[in-house]
Structures are given as structure tokens and as C-alpha cells.
Short mmCIF file of C-alpha atoms in Angstrom, two decimals:
data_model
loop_
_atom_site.label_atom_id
_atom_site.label_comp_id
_atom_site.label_asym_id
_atom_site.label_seq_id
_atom_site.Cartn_x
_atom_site.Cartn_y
_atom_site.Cartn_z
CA UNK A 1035 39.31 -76.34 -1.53
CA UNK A 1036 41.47 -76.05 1.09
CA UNK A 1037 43.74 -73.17 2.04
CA UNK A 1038 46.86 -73.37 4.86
CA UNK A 1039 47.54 -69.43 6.02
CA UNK A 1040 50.28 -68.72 7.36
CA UNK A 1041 51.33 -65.41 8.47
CA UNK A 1042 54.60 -64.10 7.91
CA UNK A 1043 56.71 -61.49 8.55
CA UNK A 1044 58.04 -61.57 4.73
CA UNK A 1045 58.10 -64.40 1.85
CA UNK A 1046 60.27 -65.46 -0.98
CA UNK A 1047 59.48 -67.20 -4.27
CA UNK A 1048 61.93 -68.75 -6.05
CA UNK A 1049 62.02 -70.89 -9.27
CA UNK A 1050 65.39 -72.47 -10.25
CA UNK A 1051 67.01 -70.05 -8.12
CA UNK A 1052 65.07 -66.91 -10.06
CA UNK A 1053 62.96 -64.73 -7.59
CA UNK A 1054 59.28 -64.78 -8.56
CA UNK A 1055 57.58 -62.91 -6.00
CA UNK A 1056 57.92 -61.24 -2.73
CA UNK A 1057 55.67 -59.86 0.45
CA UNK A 1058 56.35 -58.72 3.08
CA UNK A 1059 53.90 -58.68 6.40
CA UNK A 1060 50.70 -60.61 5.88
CA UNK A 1061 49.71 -63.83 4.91
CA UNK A 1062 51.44 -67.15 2.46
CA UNK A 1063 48.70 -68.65 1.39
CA UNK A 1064 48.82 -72.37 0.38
CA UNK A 1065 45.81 -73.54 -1.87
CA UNK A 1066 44.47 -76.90 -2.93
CA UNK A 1067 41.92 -78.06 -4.75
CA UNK A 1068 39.45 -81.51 -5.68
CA UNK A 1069 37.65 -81.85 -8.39
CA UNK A 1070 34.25 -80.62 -6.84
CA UNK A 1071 35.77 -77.33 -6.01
CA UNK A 1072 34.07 -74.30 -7.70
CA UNK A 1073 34.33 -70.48 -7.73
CA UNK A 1074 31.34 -69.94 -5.29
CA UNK A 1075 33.74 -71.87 -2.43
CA UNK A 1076 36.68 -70.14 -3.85
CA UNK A 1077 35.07 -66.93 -3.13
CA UNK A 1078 33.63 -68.20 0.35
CA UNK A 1079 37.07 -68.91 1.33
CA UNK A 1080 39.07 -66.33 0.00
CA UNK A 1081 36.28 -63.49 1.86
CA UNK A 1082 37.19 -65.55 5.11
CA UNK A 1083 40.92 -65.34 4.92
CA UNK A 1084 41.28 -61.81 3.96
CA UNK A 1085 38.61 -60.79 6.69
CA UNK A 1086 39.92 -62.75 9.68
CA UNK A 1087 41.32 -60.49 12.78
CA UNK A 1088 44.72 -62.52 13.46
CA UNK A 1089 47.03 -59.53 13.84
CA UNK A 1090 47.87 -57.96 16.90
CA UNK A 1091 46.64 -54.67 17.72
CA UNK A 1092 47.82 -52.39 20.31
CA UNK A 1093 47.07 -53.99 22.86
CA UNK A 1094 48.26 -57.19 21.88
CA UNK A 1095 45.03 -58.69 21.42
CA UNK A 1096 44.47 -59.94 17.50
CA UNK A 1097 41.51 -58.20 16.13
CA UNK A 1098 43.18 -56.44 13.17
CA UNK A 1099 42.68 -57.49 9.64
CA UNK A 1100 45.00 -57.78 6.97
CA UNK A 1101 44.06 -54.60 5.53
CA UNK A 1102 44.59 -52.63 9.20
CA UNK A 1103 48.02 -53.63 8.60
CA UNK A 1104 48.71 -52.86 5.28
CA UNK A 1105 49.12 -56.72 4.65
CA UNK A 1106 50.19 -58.70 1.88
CA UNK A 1107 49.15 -61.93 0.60
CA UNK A 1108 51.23 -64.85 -1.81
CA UNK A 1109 48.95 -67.61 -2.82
CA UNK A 1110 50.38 -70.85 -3.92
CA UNK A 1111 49.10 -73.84 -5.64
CA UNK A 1112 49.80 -77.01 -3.82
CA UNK A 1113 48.13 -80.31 -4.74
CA UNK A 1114 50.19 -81.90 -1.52
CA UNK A 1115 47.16 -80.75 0.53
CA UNK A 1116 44.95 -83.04 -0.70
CA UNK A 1117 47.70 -85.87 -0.27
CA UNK A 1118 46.05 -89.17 2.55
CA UNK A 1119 48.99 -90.09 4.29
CA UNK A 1120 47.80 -93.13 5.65
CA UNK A 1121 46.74 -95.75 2.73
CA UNK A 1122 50.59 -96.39 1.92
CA UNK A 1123 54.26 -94.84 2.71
CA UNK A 1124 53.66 -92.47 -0.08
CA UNK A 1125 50.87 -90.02 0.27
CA UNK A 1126 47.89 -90.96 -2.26
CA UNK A 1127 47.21 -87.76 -4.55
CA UNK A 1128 44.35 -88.94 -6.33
CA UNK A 1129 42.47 -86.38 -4.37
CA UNK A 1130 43.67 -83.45 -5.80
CA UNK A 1131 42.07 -82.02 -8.40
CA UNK A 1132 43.71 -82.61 -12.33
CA UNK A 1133 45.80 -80.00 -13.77
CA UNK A 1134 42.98 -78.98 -16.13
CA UNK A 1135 40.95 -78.42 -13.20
CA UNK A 1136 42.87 -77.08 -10.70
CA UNK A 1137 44.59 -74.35 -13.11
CA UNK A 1138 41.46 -72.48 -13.32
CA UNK A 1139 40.72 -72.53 -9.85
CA UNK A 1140 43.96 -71.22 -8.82
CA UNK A 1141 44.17 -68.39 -11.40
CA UNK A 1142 40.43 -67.19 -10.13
CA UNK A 1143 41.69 -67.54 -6.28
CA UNK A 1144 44.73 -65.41 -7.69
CA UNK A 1145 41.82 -62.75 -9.04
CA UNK A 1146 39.40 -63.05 -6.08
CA UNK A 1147 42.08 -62.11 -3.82
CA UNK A 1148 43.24 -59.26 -6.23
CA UNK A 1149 39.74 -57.63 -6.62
CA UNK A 1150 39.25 -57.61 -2.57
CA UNK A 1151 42.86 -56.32 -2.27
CA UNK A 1152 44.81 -54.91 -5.28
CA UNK A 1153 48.11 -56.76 -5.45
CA UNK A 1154 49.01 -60.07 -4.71
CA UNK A 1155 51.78 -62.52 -4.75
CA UNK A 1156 51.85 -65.38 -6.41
CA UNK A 1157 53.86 -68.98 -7.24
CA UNK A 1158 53.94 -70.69 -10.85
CA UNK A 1159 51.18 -73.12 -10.79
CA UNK A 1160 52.74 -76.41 -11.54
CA UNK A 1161 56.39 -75.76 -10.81
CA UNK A 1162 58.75 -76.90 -8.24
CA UNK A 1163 59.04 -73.65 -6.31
CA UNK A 1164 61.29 -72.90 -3.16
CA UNK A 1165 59.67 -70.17 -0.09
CA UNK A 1166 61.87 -68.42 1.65
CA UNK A 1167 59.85 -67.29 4.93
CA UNK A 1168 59.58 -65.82 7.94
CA UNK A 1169 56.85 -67.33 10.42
CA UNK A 1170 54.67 -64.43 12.85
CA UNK A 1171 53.72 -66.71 15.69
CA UNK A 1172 53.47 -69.02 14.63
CA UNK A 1173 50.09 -68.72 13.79
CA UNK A 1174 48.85 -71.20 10.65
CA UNK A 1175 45.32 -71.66 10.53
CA UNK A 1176 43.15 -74.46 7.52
CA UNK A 1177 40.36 -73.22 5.50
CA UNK A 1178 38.18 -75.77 4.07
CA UNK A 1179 34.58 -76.12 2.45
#
């Protein structure tokens, strides 16, 4: 699995021009997966990203959660992450996880998240979605098991 999180300011889902989903501050969270990917890693990773200190606190320093700041969190399926960029011009998928296989995966990272922090944001898995966004740092960080 891997996970790009990015924190934001606010994000905007949008399918065929029709909003999806919205957050506001906290963290877009991009997830990919391979075919050896299981929910033990998905759990790993998801504990990781919801506990890391990578907002500011008062003093400017970041050691505050995404629950000290009332955070949110929009996960995304994106099979691109798994793309190798340097066997051709166009990035090799074969990577990624199958549909079959990644659907599952993405709907329990969708629930792990949920049961560690109520609601969450999320894309349609498989469609061609547009993110409006608005980049806190930047700071994007990669998870990956």
C-alpha cells in the first residue's frame, strides 16, 4: 500500500462537475494498492497517518495531531501510485493492484479511518474525479509497507 498525505487547508471532490465530498483542514489522502496488500498493512498505515504530529501548535512547532485540530481526512483511490515511470514514456501500471482487489482494500481503508475518527471524505473508487485543493505548507509526506 502506499498512501501520499497531503495536508490541506480544504478539498473538493468532483465527478462530472457534481460535488462528491468536501473537508476542510486536515489531510487528502491518496491511496494505492498491489496485489500483496492486506488489511493488517492497511491498518498499520492508516494508525500512522492519523497519529502523526504535522500541525503546528502554538508555538509553531508541529506536534499536534489531526484530532488536536479538529481535522478532516478525504481518502482517494489512485492506482497512478503504483505507476514505474521509467520502463517506457508511459508509466507501466501492472503494479497496481486489479480492480477486484483493490476495491476491497479501499472500502476497508475508507472504514479504518472512520472507526479511528468518525467521518471521512471520500472519492468514487474507479472514476475520473477532479480535487479542488488548498495545500498547508506544503507539507506531503509517503506511507508505504
Amino acid at each position: 500500500m502506499r498512501a501520499v498525505v497531503q495536508r490541506v487547508n480544504h478539498a473538493i471532490l468532483t465527478v462530472e462537475d457534481r460535488e462528491i465530498s468536501r473537508i476542510g483542514t486536515g489531510y487528502l489522502v491518496l491511496v494505492g494498492f498491489t496485489d500483496t496488500d492486506n488489511e493488517v498493512l492497511v491498518d498499520r498505515i492508516v494508525d500512522r497517518i492519523v497519529k502523526m504530529r504535522i500541525f503546528r501548535d502554538e508555538n509553531g512547532k508541529t506536534n499536534n495531531d489531526l484530532a488536536s485540530v479538529n481535522g478532516e481526512v478525504m481518502v482517494v483511490s489512485n492506482f497512478t501510485l503504483y505507476g514505474n515511470c521509467f520502463t517506457n514514456r508511459r508509466p507501466d501500471f501492472s503494479a497496481a493492484a486489479h480492480y477486484d482487489a483493490a476495491l476491497p482494500l479501499y472500502r476497508y481503508a475508507v472504514e479504518a479511518f472512520r472507526k479511528r475518527l468518525g467521518r471521512v471524505a471520500q472519492g468514487v473508487f474507479g472514476e475520473h474525479m477532479h480535487i479542488d485543493m488548498s495545500s498547508d505548507g506544503p507539507v506531503t509526506l509517503i506511507l508505504e509497507k
